[in-house]
mmCIF file of C-alpha atoms and ligand atoms in Angstrom:
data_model
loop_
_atom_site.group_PDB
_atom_site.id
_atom_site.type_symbol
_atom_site.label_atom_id
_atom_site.label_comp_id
_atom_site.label_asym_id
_atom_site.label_seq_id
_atom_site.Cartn_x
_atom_site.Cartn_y
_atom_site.Cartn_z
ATOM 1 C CA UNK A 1 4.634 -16.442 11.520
ATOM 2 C CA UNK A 2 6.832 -13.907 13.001
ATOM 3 C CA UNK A 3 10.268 -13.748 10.843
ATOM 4 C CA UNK A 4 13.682 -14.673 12.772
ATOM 5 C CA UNK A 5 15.532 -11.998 13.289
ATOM 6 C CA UNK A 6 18.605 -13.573 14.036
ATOM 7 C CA UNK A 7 18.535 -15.288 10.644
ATOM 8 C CA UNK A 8 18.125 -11.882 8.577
ATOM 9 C CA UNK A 9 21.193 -10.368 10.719
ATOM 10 C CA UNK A 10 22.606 -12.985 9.798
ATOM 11 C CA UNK A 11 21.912 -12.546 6.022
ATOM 12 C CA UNK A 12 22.428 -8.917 6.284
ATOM 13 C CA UNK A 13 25.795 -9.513 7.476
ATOM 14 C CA UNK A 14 26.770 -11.070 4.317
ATOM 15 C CA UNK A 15 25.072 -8.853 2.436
ATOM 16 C CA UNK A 16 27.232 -6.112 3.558
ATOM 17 C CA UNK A 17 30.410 -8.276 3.229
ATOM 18 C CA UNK A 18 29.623 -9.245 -0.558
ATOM 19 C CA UNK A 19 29.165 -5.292 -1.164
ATOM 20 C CA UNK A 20 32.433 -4.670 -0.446
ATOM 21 C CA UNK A 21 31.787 -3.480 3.185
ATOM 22 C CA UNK A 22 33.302 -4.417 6.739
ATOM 23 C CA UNK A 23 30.246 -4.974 9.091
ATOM 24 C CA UNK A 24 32.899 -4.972 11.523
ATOM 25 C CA UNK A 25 33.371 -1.170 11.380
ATOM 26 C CA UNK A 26 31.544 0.907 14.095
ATOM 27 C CA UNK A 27 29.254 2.684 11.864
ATOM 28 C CA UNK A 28 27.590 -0.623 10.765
ATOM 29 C CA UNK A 29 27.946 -2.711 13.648
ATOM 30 C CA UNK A 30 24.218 -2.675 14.737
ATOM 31 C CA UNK A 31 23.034 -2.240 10.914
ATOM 32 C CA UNK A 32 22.243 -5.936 10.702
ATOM 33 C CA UNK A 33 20.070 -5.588 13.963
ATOM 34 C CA UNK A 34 18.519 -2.523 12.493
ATOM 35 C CA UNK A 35 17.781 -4.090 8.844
ATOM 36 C CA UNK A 36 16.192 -6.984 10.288
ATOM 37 C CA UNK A 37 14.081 -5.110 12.745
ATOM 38 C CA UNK A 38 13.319 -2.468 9.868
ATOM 39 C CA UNK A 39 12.101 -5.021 7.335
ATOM 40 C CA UNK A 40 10.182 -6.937 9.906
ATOM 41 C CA UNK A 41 7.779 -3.916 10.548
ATOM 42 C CA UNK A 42 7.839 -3.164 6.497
ATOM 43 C CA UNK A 43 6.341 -6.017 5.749
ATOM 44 C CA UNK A 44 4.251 -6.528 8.464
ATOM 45 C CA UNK A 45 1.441 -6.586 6.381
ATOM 46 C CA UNK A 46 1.826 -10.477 5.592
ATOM 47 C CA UNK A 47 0.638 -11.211 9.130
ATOM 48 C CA UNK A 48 -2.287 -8.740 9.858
ATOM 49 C CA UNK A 49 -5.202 -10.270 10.062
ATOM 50 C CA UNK A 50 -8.470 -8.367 8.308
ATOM 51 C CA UNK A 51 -10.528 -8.780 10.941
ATOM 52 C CA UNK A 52 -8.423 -7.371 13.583
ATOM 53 C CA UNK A 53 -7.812 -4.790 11.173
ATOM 54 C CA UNK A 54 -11.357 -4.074 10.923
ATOM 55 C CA UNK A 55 -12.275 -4.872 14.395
ATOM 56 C CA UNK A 56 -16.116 -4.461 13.524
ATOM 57 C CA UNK A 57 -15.801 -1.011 12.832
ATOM 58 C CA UNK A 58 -18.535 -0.979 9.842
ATOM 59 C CA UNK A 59 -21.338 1.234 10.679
ATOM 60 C CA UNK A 60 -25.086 0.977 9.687
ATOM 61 C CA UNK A 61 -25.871 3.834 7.599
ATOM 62 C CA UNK A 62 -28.989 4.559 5.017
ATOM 63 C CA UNK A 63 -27.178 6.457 2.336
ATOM 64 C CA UNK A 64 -26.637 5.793 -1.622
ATOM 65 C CA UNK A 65 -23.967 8.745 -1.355
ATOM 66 C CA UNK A 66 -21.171 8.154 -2.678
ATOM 67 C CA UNK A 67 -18.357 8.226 0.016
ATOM 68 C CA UNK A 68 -14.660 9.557 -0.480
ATOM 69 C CA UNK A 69 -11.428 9.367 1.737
ATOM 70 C CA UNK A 70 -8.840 11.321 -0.439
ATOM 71 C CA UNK A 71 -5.186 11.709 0.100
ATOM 72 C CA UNK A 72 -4.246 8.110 2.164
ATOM 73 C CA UNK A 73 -0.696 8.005 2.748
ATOM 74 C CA UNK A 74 0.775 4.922 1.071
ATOM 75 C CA UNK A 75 4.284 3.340 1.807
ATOM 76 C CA UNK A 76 5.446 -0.188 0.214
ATOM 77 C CA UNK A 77 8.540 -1.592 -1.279
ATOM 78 C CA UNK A 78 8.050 -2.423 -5.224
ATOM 79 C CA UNK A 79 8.857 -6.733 -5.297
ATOM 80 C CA UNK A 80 10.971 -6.273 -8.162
ATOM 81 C CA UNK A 81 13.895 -4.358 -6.359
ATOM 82 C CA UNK A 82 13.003 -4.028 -2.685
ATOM 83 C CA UNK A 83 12.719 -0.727 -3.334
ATOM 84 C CA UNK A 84 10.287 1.656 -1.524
ATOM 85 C CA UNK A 85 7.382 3.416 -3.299
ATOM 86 C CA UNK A 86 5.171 5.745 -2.008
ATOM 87 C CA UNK A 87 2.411 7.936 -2.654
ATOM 88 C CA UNK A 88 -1.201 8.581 -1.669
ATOM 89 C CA UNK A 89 -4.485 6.444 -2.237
ATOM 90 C CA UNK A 90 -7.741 7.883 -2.986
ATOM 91 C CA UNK A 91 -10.587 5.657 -2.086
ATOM 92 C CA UNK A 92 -14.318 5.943 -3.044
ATOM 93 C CA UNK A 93 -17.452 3.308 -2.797
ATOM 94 C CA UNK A 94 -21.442 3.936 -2.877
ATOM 95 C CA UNK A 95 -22.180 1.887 0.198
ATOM 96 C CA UNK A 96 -24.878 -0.769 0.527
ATOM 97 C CA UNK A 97 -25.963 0.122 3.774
ATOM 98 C CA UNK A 98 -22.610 0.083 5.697
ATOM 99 C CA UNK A 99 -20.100 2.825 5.744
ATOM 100 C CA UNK A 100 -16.655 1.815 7.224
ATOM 101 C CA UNK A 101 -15.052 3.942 10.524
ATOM 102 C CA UNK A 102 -13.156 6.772 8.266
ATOM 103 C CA UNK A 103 -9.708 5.193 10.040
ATOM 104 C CA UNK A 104 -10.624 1.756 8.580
ATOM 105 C CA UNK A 105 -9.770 2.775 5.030
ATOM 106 C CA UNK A 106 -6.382 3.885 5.916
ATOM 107 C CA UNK A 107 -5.617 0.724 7.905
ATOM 108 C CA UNK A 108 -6.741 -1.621 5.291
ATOM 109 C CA UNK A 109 -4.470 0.089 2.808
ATOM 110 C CA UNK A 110 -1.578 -0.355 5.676
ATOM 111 C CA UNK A 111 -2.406 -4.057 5.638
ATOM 112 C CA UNK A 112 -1.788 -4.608 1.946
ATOM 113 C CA UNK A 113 1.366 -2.048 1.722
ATOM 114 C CA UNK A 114 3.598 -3.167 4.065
ATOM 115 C CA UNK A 115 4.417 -6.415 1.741
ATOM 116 C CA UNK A 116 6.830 -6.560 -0.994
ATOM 117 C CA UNK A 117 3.962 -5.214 -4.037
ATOM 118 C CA UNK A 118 3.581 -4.286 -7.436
ATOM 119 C CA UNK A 119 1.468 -0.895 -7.069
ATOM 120 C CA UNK A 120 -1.215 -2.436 -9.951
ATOM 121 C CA UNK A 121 -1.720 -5.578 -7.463
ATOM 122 C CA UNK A 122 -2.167 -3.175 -4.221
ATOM 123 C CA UNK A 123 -4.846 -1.238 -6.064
ATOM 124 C CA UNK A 124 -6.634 -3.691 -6.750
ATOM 125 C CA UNK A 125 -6.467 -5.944 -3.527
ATOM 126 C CA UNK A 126 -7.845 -2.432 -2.056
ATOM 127 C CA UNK A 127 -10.621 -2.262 -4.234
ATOM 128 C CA UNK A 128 -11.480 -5.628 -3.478
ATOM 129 C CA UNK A 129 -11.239 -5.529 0.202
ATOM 130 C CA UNK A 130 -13.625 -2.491 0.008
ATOM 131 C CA UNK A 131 -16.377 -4.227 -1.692
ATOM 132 C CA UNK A 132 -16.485 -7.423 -0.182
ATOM 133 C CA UNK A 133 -15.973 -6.359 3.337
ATOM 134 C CA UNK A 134 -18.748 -3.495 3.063
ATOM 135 C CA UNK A 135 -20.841 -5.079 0.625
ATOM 136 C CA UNK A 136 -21.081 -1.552 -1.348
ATOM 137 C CA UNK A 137 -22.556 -1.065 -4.542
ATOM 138 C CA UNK A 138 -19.096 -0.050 -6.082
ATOM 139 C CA UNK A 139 -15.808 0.872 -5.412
ATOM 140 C CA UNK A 140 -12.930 2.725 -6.989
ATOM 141 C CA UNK A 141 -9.201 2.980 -6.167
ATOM 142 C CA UNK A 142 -6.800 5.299 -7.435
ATOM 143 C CA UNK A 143 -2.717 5.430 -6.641
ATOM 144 C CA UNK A 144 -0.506 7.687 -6.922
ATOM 145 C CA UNK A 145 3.053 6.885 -6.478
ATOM 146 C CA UNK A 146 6.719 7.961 -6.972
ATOM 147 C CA UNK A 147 8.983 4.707 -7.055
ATOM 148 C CA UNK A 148 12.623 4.547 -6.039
ATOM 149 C CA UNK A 149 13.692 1.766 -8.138
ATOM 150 C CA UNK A 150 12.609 4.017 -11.143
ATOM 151 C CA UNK A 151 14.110 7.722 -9.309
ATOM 152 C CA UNK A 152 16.946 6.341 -7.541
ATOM 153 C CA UNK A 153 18.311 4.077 -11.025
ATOM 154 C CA UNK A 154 17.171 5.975 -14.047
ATOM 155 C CA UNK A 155 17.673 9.227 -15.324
ATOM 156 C CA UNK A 156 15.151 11.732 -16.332
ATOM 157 C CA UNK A 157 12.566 9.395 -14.362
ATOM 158 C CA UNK A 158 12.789 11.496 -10.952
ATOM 159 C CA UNK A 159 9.604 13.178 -11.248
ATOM 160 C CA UNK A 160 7.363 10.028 -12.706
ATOM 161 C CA UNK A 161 4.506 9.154 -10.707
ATOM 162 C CA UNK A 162 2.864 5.964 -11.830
ATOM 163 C CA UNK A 163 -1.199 6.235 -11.605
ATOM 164 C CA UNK A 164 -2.891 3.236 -10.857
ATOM 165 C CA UNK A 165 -6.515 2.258 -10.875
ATOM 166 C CA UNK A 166 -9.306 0.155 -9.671
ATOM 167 C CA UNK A 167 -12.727 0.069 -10.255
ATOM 168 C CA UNK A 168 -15.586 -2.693 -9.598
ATOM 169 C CA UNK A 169 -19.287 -2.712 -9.647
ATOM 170 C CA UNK A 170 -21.187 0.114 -9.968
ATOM 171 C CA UNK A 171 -17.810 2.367 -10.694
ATOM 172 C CA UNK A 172 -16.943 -0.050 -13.340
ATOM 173 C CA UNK A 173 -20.671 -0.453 -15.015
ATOM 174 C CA UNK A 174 -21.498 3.214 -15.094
ATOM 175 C CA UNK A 175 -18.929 5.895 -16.920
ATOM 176 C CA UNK A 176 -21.061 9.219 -14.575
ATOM 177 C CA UNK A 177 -19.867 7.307 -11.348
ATOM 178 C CA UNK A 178 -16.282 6.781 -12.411
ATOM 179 C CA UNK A 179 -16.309 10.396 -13.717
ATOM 180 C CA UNK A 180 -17.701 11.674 -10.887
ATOM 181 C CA UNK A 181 -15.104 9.731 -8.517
ATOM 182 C CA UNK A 182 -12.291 10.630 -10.715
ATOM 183 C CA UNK A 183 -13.788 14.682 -10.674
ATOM 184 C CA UNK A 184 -14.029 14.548 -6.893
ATOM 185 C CA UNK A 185 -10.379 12.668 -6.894
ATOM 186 C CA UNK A 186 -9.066 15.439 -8.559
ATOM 187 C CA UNK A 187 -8.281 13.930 -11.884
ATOM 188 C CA UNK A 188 -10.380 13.854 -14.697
ATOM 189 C CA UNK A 189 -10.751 10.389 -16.557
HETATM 190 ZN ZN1 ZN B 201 11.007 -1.765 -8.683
#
């Protein structure tokens, strides 16, 4: 269900007024408009559908390679504050027969970021969408990702990045495929 608009202006509105603010004043007169329309497309991810998102786009392929798409850009908001965090995603999975369309990955990864997340949860929902869409012998996740709520509010915080990770099957049963995900990741485990 689309969200209504009007009713987060509305909210917005108030927001602003308990801060101390005059929504009234010219700078902030469309802010409400804006807010609402801004946090409608950040969280757009509760109403993409996976297999729109995925449209088919897994490919027949006879390989036992393991496959990597480094360096995914990542942008969510952190439940606890509304806060933005962001970072990149490293995915890698030993396919099972069926490779997904390299923009796939990066979509996916769209589709569980733009909801209000915790960046352990996103990881993981990742690694599980990978392996039960494909079907691959294993999968591993790995986030990195500087978070507002911590840079923004703390001090001596402003250069923490939290490291996440997420591995299942194969990548979780044998310690040579995580290392050799985590090698070709750039991080060693
Ligand atoms: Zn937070």
């Amino acid at each position: 269900m689309e969200p209504n608009l009007a009713k987060i202006e509305t909210l917005v509105r108030q927001l602003l007024v308990e801060l101390g603010e005059d929504p009234e004043r010219e700078g902030l007169k469309a802010t409400p408009s804006r807010v609402a329309k801004s946090l409608a497309f950040l969280t757009h991810g509760y109403r993409a559908s996976l297999e729109q998102v995925i449209n088919k786009a897994l490919f027949t392929q006879d390989t036992s390679s393991m496959v990597i798409v480094k360096d995914i850009e990542v942008y969510s908001m952190c439940e606890h504050h509304m806060l933005p965090f962001f970072g990149r995603c490293h995915i890698g999975y030993i396919p099972d027969g069926k490779v997904f369309g390299v923009s796939k990955l990066a979509r996916m990864v769209d589709m569980f970021a733009r909801r209000l997340q915790l960046q352990e949860r996103l990881t993981e929902q990742i690694s599980e969408v990978v392996m039960n869409e494909s079907g691959a012998k294993g999968v591993g996740v790995m986030m990195e990702a500087r978070h507002l709520c911590m840079m923004m509010r703390g001090v001596e915080k402003q250069n923490s990045v939290m490291i996440t990770s997420s591995v299942l099957g194969s990548f979780r049963e044998h310690l040579a495929t995580r290392e050799e995900f985590l090698t070709l990741v750039g991080r060693r485990g």
